[in-house]
PDB file of C-alpha atoms in Angstrom:
ATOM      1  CA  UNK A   1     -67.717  54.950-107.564  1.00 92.00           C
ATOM      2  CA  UNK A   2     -66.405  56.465-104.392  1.00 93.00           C
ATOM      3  CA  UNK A   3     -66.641  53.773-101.628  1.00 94.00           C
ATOM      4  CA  UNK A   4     -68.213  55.128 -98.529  1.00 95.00           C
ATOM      5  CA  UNK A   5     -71.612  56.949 -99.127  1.00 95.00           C
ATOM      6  CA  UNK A   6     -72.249  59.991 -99.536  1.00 94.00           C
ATOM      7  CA  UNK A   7     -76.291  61.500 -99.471  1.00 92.00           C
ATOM      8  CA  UNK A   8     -76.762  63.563-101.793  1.00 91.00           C
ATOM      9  CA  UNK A   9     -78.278  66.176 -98.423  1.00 89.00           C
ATOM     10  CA  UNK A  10     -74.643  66.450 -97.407  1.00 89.00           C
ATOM     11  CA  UNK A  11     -72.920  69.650 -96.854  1.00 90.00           C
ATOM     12  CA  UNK A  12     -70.016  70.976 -99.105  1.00 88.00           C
ATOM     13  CA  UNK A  13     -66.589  71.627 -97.389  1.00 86.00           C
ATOM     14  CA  UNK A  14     -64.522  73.877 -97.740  1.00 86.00           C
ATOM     15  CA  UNK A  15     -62.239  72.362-100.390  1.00 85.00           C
ATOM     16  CA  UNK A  16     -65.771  72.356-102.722  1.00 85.00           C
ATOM     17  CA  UNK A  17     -66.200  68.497-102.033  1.00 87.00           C
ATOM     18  CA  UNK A  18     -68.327  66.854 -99.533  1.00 89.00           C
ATOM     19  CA  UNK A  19     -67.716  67.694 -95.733  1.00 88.00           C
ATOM     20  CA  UNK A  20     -66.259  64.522 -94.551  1.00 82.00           C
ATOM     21  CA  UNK A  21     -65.363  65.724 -91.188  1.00 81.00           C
ATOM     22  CA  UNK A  22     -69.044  65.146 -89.600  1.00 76.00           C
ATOM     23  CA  UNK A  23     -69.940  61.972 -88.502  1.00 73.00           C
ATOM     24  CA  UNK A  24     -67.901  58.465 -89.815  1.00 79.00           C
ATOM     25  CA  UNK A  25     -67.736  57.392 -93.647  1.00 85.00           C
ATOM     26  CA  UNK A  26     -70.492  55.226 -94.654  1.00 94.00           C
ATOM     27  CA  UNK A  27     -68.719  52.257 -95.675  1.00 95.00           C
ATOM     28  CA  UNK A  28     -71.435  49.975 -95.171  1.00 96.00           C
ATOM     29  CA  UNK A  29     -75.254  49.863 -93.637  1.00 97.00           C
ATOM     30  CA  UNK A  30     -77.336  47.793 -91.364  1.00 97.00           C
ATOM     31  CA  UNK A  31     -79.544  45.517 -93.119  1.00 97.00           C
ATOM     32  CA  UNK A  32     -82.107  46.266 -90.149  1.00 96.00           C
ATOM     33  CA  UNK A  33     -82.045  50.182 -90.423  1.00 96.00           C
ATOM     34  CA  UNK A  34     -81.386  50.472 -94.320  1.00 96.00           C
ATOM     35  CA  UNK A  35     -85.311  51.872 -94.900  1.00 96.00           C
ATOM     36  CA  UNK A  36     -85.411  54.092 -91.914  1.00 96.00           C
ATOM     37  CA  UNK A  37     -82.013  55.518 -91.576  1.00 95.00           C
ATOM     38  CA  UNK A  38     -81.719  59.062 -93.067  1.00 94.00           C
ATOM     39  CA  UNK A  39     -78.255  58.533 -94.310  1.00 94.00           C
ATOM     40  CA  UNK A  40     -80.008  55.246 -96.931  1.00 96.00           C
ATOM     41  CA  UNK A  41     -83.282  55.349 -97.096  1.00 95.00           C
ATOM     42  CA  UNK A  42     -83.276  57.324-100.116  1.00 95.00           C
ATOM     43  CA  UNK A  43     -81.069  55.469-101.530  1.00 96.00           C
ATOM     44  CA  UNK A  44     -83.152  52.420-100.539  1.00 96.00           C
ATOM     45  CA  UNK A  45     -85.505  53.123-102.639  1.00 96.00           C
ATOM     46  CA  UNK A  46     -84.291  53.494-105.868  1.00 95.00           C
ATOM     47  CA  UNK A  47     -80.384  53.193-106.238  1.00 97.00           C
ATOM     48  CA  UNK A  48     -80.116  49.159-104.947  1.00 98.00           C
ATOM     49  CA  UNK A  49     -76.629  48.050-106.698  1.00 98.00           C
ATOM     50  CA  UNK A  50     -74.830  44.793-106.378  1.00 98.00           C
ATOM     51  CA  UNK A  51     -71.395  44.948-105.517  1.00 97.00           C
ATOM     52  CA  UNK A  52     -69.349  41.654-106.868  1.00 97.00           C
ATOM     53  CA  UNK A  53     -66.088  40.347-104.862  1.00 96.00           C
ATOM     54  CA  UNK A  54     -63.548  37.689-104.978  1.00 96.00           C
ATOM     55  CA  UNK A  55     -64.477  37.183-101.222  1.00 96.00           C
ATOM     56  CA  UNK A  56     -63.388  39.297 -97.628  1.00 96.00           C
ATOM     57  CA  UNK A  57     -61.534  39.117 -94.739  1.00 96.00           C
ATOM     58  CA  UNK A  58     -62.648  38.610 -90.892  1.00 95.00           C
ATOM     59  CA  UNK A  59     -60.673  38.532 -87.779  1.00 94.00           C
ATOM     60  CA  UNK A  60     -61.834  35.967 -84.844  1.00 92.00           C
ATOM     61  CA  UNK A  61     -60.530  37.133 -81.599  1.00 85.00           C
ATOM     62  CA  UNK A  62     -58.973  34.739 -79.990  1.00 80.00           C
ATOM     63  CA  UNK A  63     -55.525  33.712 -77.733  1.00 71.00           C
ATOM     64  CA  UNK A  64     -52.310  33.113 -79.337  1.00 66.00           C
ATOM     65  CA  UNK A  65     -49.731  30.807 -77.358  1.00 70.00           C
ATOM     66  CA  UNK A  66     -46.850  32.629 -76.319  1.00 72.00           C
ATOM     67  CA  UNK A  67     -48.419  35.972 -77.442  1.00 71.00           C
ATOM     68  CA  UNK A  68     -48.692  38.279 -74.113  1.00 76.00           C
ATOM     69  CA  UNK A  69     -52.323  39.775 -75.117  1.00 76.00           C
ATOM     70  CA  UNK A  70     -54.922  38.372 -77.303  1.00 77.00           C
ATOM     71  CA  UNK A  71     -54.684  38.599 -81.014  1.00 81.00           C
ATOM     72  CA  UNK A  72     -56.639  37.901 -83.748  1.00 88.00           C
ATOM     73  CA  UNK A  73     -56.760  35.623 -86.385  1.00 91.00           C
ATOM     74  CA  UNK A  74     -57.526  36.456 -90.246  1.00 95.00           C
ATOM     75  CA  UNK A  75     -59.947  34.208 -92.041  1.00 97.00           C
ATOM     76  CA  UNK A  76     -60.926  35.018 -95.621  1.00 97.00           C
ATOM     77  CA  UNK A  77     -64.571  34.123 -96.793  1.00 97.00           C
ATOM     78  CA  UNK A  78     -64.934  33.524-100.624  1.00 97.00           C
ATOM     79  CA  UNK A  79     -67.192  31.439-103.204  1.00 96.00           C
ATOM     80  CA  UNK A  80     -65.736  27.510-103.274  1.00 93.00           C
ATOM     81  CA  UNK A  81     -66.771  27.365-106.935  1.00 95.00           C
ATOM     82  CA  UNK A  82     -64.078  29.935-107.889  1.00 94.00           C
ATOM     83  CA  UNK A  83     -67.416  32.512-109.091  1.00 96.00           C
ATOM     84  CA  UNK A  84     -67.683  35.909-107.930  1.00 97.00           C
ATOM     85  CA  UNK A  85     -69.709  36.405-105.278  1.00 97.00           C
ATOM     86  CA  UNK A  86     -72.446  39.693-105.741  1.00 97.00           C
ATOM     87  CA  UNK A  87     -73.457  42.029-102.098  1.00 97.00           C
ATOM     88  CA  UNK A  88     -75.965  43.968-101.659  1.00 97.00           C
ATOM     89  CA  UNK A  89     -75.274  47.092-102.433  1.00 98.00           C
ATOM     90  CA  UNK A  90     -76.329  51.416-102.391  1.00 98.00           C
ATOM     91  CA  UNK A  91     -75.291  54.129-103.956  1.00 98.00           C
ATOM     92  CA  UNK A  92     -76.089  58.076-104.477  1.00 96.00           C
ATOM     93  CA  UNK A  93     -75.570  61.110-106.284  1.00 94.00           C
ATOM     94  CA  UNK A  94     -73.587  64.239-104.856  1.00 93.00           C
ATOM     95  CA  UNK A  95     -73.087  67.736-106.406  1.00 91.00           C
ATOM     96  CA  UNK A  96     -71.327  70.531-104.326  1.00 89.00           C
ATOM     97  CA  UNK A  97     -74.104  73.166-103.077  1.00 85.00           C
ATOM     98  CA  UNK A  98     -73.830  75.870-106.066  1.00 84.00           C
ATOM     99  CA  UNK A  99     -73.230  72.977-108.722  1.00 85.00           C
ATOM    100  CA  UNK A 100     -75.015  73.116-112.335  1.00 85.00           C
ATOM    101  CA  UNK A 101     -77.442  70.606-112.581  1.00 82.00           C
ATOM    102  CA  UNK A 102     -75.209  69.517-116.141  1.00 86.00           C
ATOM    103  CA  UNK A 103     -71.995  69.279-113.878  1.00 87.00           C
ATOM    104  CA  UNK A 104     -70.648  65.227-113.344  1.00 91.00           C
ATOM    105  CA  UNK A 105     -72.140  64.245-110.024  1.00 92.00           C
ATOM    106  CA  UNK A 106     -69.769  62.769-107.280  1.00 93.00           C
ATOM    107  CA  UNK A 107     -70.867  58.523-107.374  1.00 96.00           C
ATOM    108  CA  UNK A 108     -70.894  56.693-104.124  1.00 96.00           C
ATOM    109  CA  UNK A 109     -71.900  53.465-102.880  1.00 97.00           C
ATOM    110  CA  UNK A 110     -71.814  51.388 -99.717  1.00 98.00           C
ATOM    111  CA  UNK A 111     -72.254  47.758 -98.995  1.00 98.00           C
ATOM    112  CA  UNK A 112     -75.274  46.088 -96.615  1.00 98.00           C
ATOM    113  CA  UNK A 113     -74.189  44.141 -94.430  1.00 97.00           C
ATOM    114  CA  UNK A 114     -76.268  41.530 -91.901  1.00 96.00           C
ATOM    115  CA  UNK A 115     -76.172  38.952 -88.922  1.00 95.00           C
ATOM    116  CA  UNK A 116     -74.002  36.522 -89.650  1.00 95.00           C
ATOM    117  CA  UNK A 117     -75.049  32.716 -90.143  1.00 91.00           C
ATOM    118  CA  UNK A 118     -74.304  29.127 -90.132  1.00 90.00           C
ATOM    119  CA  UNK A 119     -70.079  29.125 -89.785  1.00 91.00           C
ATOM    120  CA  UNK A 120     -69.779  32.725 -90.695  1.00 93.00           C
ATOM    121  CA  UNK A 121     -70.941  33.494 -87.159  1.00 94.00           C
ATOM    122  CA  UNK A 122     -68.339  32.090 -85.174  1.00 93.00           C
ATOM    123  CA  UNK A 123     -65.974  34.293 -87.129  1.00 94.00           C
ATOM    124  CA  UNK A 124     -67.528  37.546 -86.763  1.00 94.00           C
ATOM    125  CA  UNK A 125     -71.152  38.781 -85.996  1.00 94.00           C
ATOM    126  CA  UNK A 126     -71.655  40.882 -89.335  1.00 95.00           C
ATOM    127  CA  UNK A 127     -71.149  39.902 -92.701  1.00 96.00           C
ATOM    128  CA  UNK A 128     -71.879  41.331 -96.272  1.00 97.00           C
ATOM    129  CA  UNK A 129     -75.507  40.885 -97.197  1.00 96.00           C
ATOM    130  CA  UNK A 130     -75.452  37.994-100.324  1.00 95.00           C
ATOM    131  CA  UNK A 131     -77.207  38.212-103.617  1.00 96.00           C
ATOM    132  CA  UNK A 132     -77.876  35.483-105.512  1.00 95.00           C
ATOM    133  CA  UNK A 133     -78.388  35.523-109.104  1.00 95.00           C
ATOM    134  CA  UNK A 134     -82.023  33.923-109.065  1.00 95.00           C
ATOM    135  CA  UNK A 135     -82.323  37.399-107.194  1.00 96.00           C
ATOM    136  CA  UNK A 136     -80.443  40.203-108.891  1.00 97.00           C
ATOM    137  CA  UNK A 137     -83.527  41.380-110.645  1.00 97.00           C
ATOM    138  CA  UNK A 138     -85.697  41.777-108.060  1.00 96.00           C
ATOM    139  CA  UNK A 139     -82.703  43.846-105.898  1.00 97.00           C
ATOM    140  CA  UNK A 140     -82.138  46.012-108.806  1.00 97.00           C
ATOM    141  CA  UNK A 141     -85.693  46.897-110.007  1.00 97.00           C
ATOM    142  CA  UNK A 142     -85.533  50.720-109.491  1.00 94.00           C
ATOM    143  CA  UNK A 143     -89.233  51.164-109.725  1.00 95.00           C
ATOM    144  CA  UNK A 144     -90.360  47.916-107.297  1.00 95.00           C
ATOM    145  CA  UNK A 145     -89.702  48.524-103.178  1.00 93.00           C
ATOM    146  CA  UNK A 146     -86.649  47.078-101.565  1.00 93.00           C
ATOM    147  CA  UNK A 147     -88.102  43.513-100.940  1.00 92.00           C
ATOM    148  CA  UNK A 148     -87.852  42.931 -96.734  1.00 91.00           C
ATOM    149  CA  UNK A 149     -87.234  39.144 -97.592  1.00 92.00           C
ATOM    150  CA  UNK A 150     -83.914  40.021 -99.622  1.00 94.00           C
ATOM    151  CA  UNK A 151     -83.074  42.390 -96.265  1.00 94.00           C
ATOM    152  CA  UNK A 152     -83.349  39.185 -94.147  1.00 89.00           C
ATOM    153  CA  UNK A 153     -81.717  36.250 -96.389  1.00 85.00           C
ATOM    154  CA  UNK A 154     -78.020  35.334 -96.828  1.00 86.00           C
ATOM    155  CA  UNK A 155     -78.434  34.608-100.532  1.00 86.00           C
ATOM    156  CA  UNK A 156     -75.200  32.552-101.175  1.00 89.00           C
ATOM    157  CA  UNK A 157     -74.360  31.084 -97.846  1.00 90.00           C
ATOM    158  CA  UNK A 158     -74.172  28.167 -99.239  1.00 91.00           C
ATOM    159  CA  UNK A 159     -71.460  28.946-101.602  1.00 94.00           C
ATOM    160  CA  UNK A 160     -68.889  30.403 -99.056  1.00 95.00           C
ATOM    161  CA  UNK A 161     -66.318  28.738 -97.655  1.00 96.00           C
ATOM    162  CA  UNK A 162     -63.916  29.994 -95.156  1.00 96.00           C
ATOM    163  CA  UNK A 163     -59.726  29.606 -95.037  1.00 96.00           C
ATOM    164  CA  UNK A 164     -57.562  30.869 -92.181  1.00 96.00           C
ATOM    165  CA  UNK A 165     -54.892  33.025 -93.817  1.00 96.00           C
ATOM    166  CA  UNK A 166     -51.842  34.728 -92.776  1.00 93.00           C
ATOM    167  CA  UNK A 167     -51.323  37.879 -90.262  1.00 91.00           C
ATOM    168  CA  UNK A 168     -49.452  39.071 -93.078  1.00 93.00           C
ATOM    169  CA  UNK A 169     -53.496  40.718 -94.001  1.00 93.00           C
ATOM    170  CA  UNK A 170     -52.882  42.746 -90.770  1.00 89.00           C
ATOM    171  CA  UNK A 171     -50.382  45.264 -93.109  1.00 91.00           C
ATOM    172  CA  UNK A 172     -51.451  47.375 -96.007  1.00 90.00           C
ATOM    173  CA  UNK A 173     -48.090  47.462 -97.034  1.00 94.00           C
ATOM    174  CA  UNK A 174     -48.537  44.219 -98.253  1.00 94.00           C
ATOM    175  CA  UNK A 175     -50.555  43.253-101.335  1.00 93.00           C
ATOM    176  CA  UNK A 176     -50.423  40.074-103.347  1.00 93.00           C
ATOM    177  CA  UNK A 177     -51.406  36.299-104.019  1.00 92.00           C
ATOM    178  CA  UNK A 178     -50.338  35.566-100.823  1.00 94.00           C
ATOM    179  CA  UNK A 179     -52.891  37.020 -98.919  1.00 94.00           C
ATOM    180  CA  UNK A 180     -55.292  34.816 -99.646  1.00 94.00           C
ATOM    181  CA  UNK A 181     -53.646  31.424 -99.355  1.00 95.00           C
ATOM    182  CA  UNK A 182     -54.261  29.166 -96.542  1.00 94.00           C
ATOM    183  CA  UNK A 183     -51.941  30.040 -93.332  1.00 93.00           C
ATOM    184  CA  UNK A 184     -49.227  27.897 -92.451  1.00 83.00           C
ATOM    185  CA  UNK A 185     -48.423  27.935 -88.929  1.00 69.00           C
ATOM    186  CA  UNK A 186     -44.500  26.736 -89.524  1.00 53.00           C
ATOM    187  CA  UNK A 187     -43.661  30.064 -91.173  1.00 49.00           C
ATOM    188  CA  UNK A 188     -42.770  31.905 -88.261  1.00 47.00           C
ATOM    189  CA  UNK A 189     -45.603  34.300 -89.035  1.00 45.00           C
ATOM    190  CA  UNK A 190     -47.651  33.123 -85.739  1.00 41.00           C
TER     191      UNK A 190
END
């Protein structure tokens, strides 16, 4: 699936996919306005989806000594017991305006995200909405409504634990291992 949502009401560009160029990419929705906003409320109903992860990164604001303007630091939030960790999850259907009905529809999906609790919240004031297993049924159930209770939890709370890791996050040139190791303020990196 295409990450960032796309309703399946959106207009087709000029290029025969969907017109990106209105409005930002939906790469996630507010727990709070999932059933009412246009964009996911369709979606809300009947295409629920859990999205599994290893875990994600934050950035606390914060002051650096030595550093001339404030910068922040990267924590990454994952599952201590090594499991994958499942989010709450949308997606939809699109098809181009004159499409056939038999043509392969463009997939999308976004992530839900919430208030942060417990430690989480002195990181950052949003994080992804948790699933937990016990659960996954109930989220999924295509023909049951989105249960308001699931909309207000944070599933797996208790399974996340938090590491600071290194700045070197702050770079999508660089991708590896290393990204998600603790920091270590004596590398220079700081």
């Amino acid at each position: 699936m295409r990450w960032g949502l796309i309703p399946p009401w959106s207009k087709t560009g000029e290029d025969g996919g969907p017109d990106l160029k209105k409005g930002p990419l939906l790469i996630n929705a507010r727990a709070e306005t999932v059933t009412t906003s246009p964009a996911f409320r369709g979606s809300a109903k009947t295409k629920r989806c859990l999205i599994p992860m290893d875990g994600w990164y934050e950035w606390k604001p914060g002051i650096v000594e030595g550093a001339k303007k404030p910068a922040k630091t990267p924590y990454y939030m994952y599952a201590a017991d090594g499991e994958p960790l499942f989010m709450a999850g949308l997606w939809s259907t699109w098809r181009p305006k004159d499409a056939d009905r038999d043509s392969p529809p463009l997939l999308s999906c976004t992530i839900i995200t919430t208030e942060s609790a417990a430690q989480l919240a002195d990181i950052h004031d949003r994080m992804p909405l948790t699933i937990s297993a016990a659960d996954w049924d109930r989220w999924l159930d295509p023909d049951a409504d989105i249960d308001e209770g699931l909309l207000r939890g944070h599933g797996d709370l208790d399974r996340i634990e938090i590491r600071e890791v290194s700045r070197l996050v702050n770079s999508v040139r660089n991708n590896g291992p290393e990204l998600i190791e603790p920091a270590h303020h004596d590398e220079g990196l700081f």
